[in-house]
Tab-separated table of N, CA, C and O in Angstrom:
chain	number	residue	atom	x	y	z
A	1	MET	N	-9.571	-12.528	-12.458
A	1	MET	CA	-8.888	-12.510	-11.180
A	1	MET	C	-8.655	-13.940	-10.697
A	1	MET	O	-8.729	-14.228	-9.525
A	2	ALA	N	-8.329	-14.833	-11.601
A	2	ALA	CA	-8.183	-16.235	-11.247
A	2	ALA	C	-6.889	-16.500	-10.488
A	2	ALA	O	-6.905	-16.972	-9.360
A	3	ALA	N	-5.749	-16.178	-11.088
A	3	ALA	CA	-4.467	-16.506	-10.457
A	3	ALA	C	-3.909	-15.339	-9.650
A	3	ALA	O	-3.260	-15.541	-8.634
A	4	ALA	N	-4.139	-14.124	-10.101
A	4	ALA	CA	-3.553	-12.956	-9.437
A	4	ALA	C	-4.516	-12.400	-8.387
A	4	ALA	O	-5.144	-11.384	-8.586
A	5	ASN	N	-4.611	-13.088	-7.254
A	5	ASN	CA	-5.508	-12.608	-6.219
A	5	ASN	C	-4.747	-11.984	-5.052
A	5	ASN	O	-5.302	-11.757	-4.002
A	6	GLU	N	-3.452	-11.745	-5.247
A	6	GLU	CA	-2.659	-11.061	-4.234
A	6	GLU	C	-1.827	-9.970	-4.892
A	6	GLU	O	-1.466	-10.072	-6.064
A	7	LEU	N	-1.550	-8.943	-4.117
A	7	LEU	CA	-0.747	-7.819	-4.596
A	7	LEU	C	0.435	-7.611	-3.669
A	7	LEU	O	0.290	-7.689	-2.444
A	8	LYS	N	1.604	-7.362	-4.255
A	8	LYS	CA	2.775	-7.012	-3.451
A	8	LYS	C	2.891	-5.493	-3.472
A	8	LYS	O	3.062	-4.884	-4.522
A	9	VAL	N	2.767	-4.879	-2.299
A	9	VAL	CA	2.742	-3.429	-2.170
A	9	VAL	C	3.993	-2.991	-1.431
A	9	VAL	O	4.308	-3.514	-0.364
A	10	THR	N	4.723	-2.014	-2.017
A	10	THR	CA	5.955	-1.522	-1.419
A	10	THR	C	5.882	-0.012	-1.293
A	10	THR	O	5.541	0.680	-2.257
A	11	LEU	N	6.198	0.502	-0.125
A	11	LEU	CA	6.245	1.947	0.105
A	11	LEU	C	7.556	2.473	-0.465
A	11	LEU	O	8.630	1.981	-0.113
A	12	ILE	N	7.476	3.442	-1.389
A	12	ILE	CA	8.696	3.976	-2.006
A	12	ILE	C	8.948	5.431	-1.639
A	12	ILE	O	10.017	5.954	-1.933
A	13	ARG	N	7.973	6.082	-1.009
A	13	ARG	CA	8.154	7.453	-0.526
A	13	ARG	C	7.699	7.524	0.918
A	13	ARG	O	6.851	6.753	1.339
A	14	SER	N	8.230	8.458	1.663
A	14	SER	CA	7.961	8.548	3.091
A	14	SER	C	6.503	8.883	3.376
A	14	SER	O	5.871	9.645	2.652
A	15	LYS	N	5.996	8.323	4.481
A	15	LYS	CA	4.632	8.622	4.912
A	15	LYS	C	4.586	9.815	5.849
A	15	LYS	O	3.517	10.320	6.159
A	16	HIS	N	5.731	10.283	6.315
A	16	HIS	CA	5.771	11.408	7.247
A	16	HIS	C	5.372	12.701	6.548
A	16	HIS	O	5.773	12.964	5.417
A	17	GLY	N	4.549	13.478	7.216
A	17	GLY	CA	4.078	14.737	6.663
A	17	GLY	C	2.898	14.597	5.729
A	17	GLY	O	2.469	15.580	5.124
A	18	ARG	N	2.358	13.400	5.594
A	18	ARG	CA	1.195	13.180	4.725
A	18	ARG	C	-0.095	13.372	5.529
A	18	ARG	O	-0.068	13.452	6.753
A	19	LEU	N	-1.201	13.407	4.835
A	19	LEU	CA	-2.498	13.527	5.504
A	19	LEU	C	-2.720	12.337	6.437
A	19	LEU	O	-2.279	11.227	6.156
A	20	LYS	N	-3.419	12.593	7.539
A	20	LYS	CA	-3.691	11.529	8.510
A	20	LYS	C	-4.473	10.381	7.870
A	20	LYS	O	-4.248	9.213	8.186
A	21	SER	N	-5.389	10.712	6.969
A	21	SER	CA	-6.171	9.657	6.321
A	21	SER	C	-5.292	8.793	5.419
A	21	SER	O	-5.522	7.591	5.286
A	22	HIS	N	-4.260	9.392	4.802
A	22	HIS	CA	-3.349	8.620	3.960
A	22	HIS	C	-2.464	7.726	4.824
A	22	HIS	O	-2.204	6.572	4.467
A	23	GLN	N	-2.024	8.244	5.971
A	23	GLN	CA	-1.233	7.421	6.891
A	23	GLN	C	-2.074	6.263	7.417
A	23	GLN	O	-1.572	5.145	7.581
A	24	ALA	N	-3.364	6.506	7.639
A	24	ALA	CA	-4.261	5.451	8.107
A	24	ALA	C	-4.425	4.364	7.045
A	24	ALA	O	-4.508	3.179	7.372
A	25	CYS	N	-4.457	4.745	5.781
A	25	CYS	CA	-4.547	3.764	4.694
A	25	CYS	C	-3.305	2.879	4.676
A	25	CYS	O	-3.403	1.666	4.488
A	26	LEU	N	-2.142	3.470	4.878
A	26	LEU	CA	-0.909	2.684	4.917
A	26	LEU	C	-0.923	1.714	6.086
A	26	LEU	O	-0.530	0.553	5.946
A	27	ARG	N	-1.409	2.165	7.242
A	27	ARG	CA	-1.521	1.270	8.402
A	27	ARG	C	-2.502	0.142	8.110
A	27	ARG	O	-2.261	-1.014	8.480
A	28	GLY	N	-3.591	0.474	7.449
A	28	GLY	CA	-4.595	-0.533	7.108
A	28	GLY	C	-4.065	-1.598	6.168
A	28	GLY	O	-4.484	-2.756	6.224
A	29	LEU	N	-3.132	-1.212	5.312
A	29	LEU	CA	-2.512	-2.175	4.397
A	29	LEU	C	-1.404	-2.973	5.074
A	29	LEU	O	-0.903	-3.934	4.504
A	30	GLY	N	-1.005	-2.559	6.270
A	30	GLY	CA	0.046	-3.275	6.990
A	30	GLY	C	1.446	-2.834	6.629
A	30	GLY	O	2.411	-3.538	6.925
A	31	ILE	N	1.565	-1.664	6.012
A	31	ILE	CA	2.871	-1.165	5.592
A	31	ILE	C	3.526	-0.437	6.760
A	31	ILE	O	2.915	0.425	7.376
A	32	ARG	N	4.775	-0.812	7.040
A	32	ARG	CA	5.483	-0.226	8.171
A	32	ARG	C	6.658	0.647	7.751
A	32	ARG	O	6.829	1.740	8.251
A	33	ARG	N	7.517	0.156	6.863
A	33	ARG	CA	8.698	0.928	6.479
A	33	ARG	C	8.880	0.978	4.966
A	33	ARG	O	8.294	0.192	4.240
A	34	ILE	N	9.740	1.889	4.565
A	34	ILE	CA	10.052	2.061	3.148
A	34	ILE	C	10.821	0.843	2.645
A	34	ILE	O	11.675	0.302	3.358
A	35	HIS	N	10.535	0.428	1.429
A	35	HIS	CA	11.194	-0.684	0.725
A	35	HIS	C	11.008	-2.022	1.426
A	35	HIS	O	11.812	-2.928	1.244
A	36	ASN	N	9.967	-2.165	2.237
A	36	ASN	CA	9.653	-3.434	2.882
A	36	ASN	C	8.327	-3.922	2.310
A	36	ASN	O	7.272	-3.462	2.734
A	37	PRO	N	8.349	-4.843	1.337
A	37	PRO	CA	7.110	-5.236	0.656
A	37	PRO	C	6.146	-5.988	1.563
A	37	PRO	O	6.550	-6.715	2.470
A	38	VAL	N	4.856	-5.792	1.296
A	38	VAL	CA	3.776	-6.458	2.018
A	38	VAL	C	2.855	-7.085	0.975
A	38	VAL	O	2.545	-6.459	-0.039
A	39	VAL	N	2.431	-8.321	1.224
A	39	VAL	CA	1.506	-8.995	0.314
A	39	VAL	C	0.104	-8.900	0.909
A	39	VAL	O	-0.117	-9.294	2.055
A	40	VAL	N	-0.822	-8.324	0.133
A	40	VAL	CA	-2.207	-8.174	0.569
A	40	VAL	C	-3.130	-8.822	-0.455
A	40	VAL	O	-2.761	-8.978	-1.615
A	41	LYS	N	-4.322	-9.191	-0.014
A	41	LYS	CA	-5.311	-9.766	-0.925
A	41	LYS	C	-5.869	-8.679	-1.829
A	41	LYS	O	-5.996	-7.534	-1.435
A	42	ASP	N	-6.208	-9.077	-3.039
A	42	ASP	CA	-6.752	-8.146	-4.025
A	42	ASP	C	-8.265	-8.043	-3.835
A	42	ASP	O	-9.037	-8.725	-4.492
A	43	THR	N	-8.667	-7.184	-2.887
A	43	THR	CA	-10.089	-6.967	-2.612
A	43	THR	C	-10.431	-5.521	-2.961
A	43	THR	O	-9.538	-4.673	-3.051
A	44	PRO	N	-11.705	-5.213	-3.145
A	44	PRO	CA	-12.092	-3.824	-3.427
A	44	PRO	C	-11.663	-2.860	-2.317
A	44	PRO	O	-11.278	-1.723	-2.592
A	45	GLU	N	-11.696	-3.325	-1.063
A	45	GLU	CA	-11.298	-2.470	0.058
A	45	GLU	C	-9.812	-2.126	-0.024
A	45	GLU	O	-9.424	-0.964	0.128
A	46	ASN	N	-8.986	-3.136	-0.268
A	46	ASN	CA	-7.544	-2.893	-0.381
A	46	ASN	C	-7.221	-2.063	-1.614
A	46	ASN	O	-6.346	-1.198	-1.577
A	47	ARG	N	-7.927	-2.321	-2.722
A	47	ARG	CA	-7.720	-1.529	-3.938
A	47	ARG	C	-8.022	-0.048	-3.690
A	47	ARG	O	-7.320	0.828	-4.175
A	48	GLY	N	-9.073	0.217	-2.926
A	48	GLY	CA	-9.423	1.599	-2.620
A	48	GLY	C	-8.339	2.299	-1.823
A	48	GLY	O	-7.993	3.439	-2.105
A	49	MET	N	-7.783	1.599	-0.823
A	49	MET	CA	-6.697	2.190	-0.030
A	49	MET	C	-5.444	2.398	-0.882
A	49	MET	O	-4.772	3.421	-0.768
A	50	ILE	N	-5.159	1.433	-1.755
A	50	ILE	CA	-3.993	1.552	-2.640
A	50	ILE	C	-4.176	2.724	-3.592
A	50	ILE	O	-3.248	3.505	-3.820
A	51	ASN	N	-5.371	2.895	-4.150
A	51	ASN	CA	-5.624	4.004	-5.074
A	51	ASN	C	-5.481	5.349	-4.383
A	51	ASN	O	-5.011	6.318	-4.979
A	52	LYS	N	-5.868	5.428	-3.119
A	52	LYS	CA	-5.811	6.684	-2.376
A	52	LYS	C	-4.369	7.147	-2.163
A	52	LYS	O	-4.091	8.336	-2.187
A	53	VAL	N	-3.455	6.206	-1.940
A	53	VAL	CA	-2.053	6.567	-1.657
A	53	VAL	C	-1.118	6.039	-2.746
A	53	VAL	O	0.049	5.755	-2.492
A	54	SER	N	-1.621	5.935	-3.958
A	54	SER	CA	-0.837	5.344	-5.050
A	54	SER	C	0.444	6.123	-5.348
A	54	SER	O	1.414	5.552	-5.846
A	55	TYR	N	0.470	7.422	-5.023
A	55	TYR	CA	1.653	8.238	-5.274
A	55	TYR	C	2.801	7.883	-4.333
A	55	TYR	O	3.929	8.332	-4.540
A	56	LEU	N	2.545	7.069	-3.315
A	56	LEU	CA	3.578	6.651	-2.363
A	56	LEU	C	4.024	5.203	-2.587
A	56	LEU	O	4.992	4.769	-1.966
A	57	LEU	N	3.324	4.464	-3.437
A	57	LEU	CA	3.489	3.014	-3.509
A	57	LEU	C	3.976	2.522	-4.855
A	57	LEU	O	3.812	3.184	-5.884
A	58	LYS	N	4.537	1.307	-4.817
A	58	LYS	CA	4.777	0.508	-6.015
A	58	LYS	C	3.970	-0.768	-5.816
A	58	LYS	O	4.086	-1.418	-4.781
A	59	VAL	N	3.139	-1.134	-6.797
A	59	VAL	CA	2.238	-2.275	-6.676
A	59	VAL	C	2.547	-3.277	-7.777
A	59	VAL	O	2.681	-2.910	-8.950
A	60	GLU	N	2.678	-4.562	-7.390
A	60	GLU	CA	2.914	-5.628	-8.361
A	60	GLU	C	1.938	-6.763	-8.077
A	60	GLU	O	1.620	-7.029	-6.925
A	61	GLU	N	1.495	-7.443	-9.125
A	61	GLU	CA	0.647	-8.610	-8.950
A	61	GLU	C	1.523	-9.811	-8.644
A	61	GLU	O	2.592	-9.971	-9.217
A	62	VAL	N	1.054	-10.653	-7.705
A	62	VAL	CA	1.824	-11.829	-7.317
A	62	VAL	C	1.186	-13.067	-7.929
A	62	VAL	O	0.003	-13.184	-8.000
């Protein structure tokens, strides 16, 4: 994890109608709208939130 300590996370499917806990994970990651990428640090906490809602996201290493 030397150079890739950030992740670019993009919402590709709508958050509406999803479980409240999944919507909370998206809020925790700072994601607001579809196709608007957000750069987050690669921490175990962020990885856990990303794994929980991975079916809604596209994730790339920065």
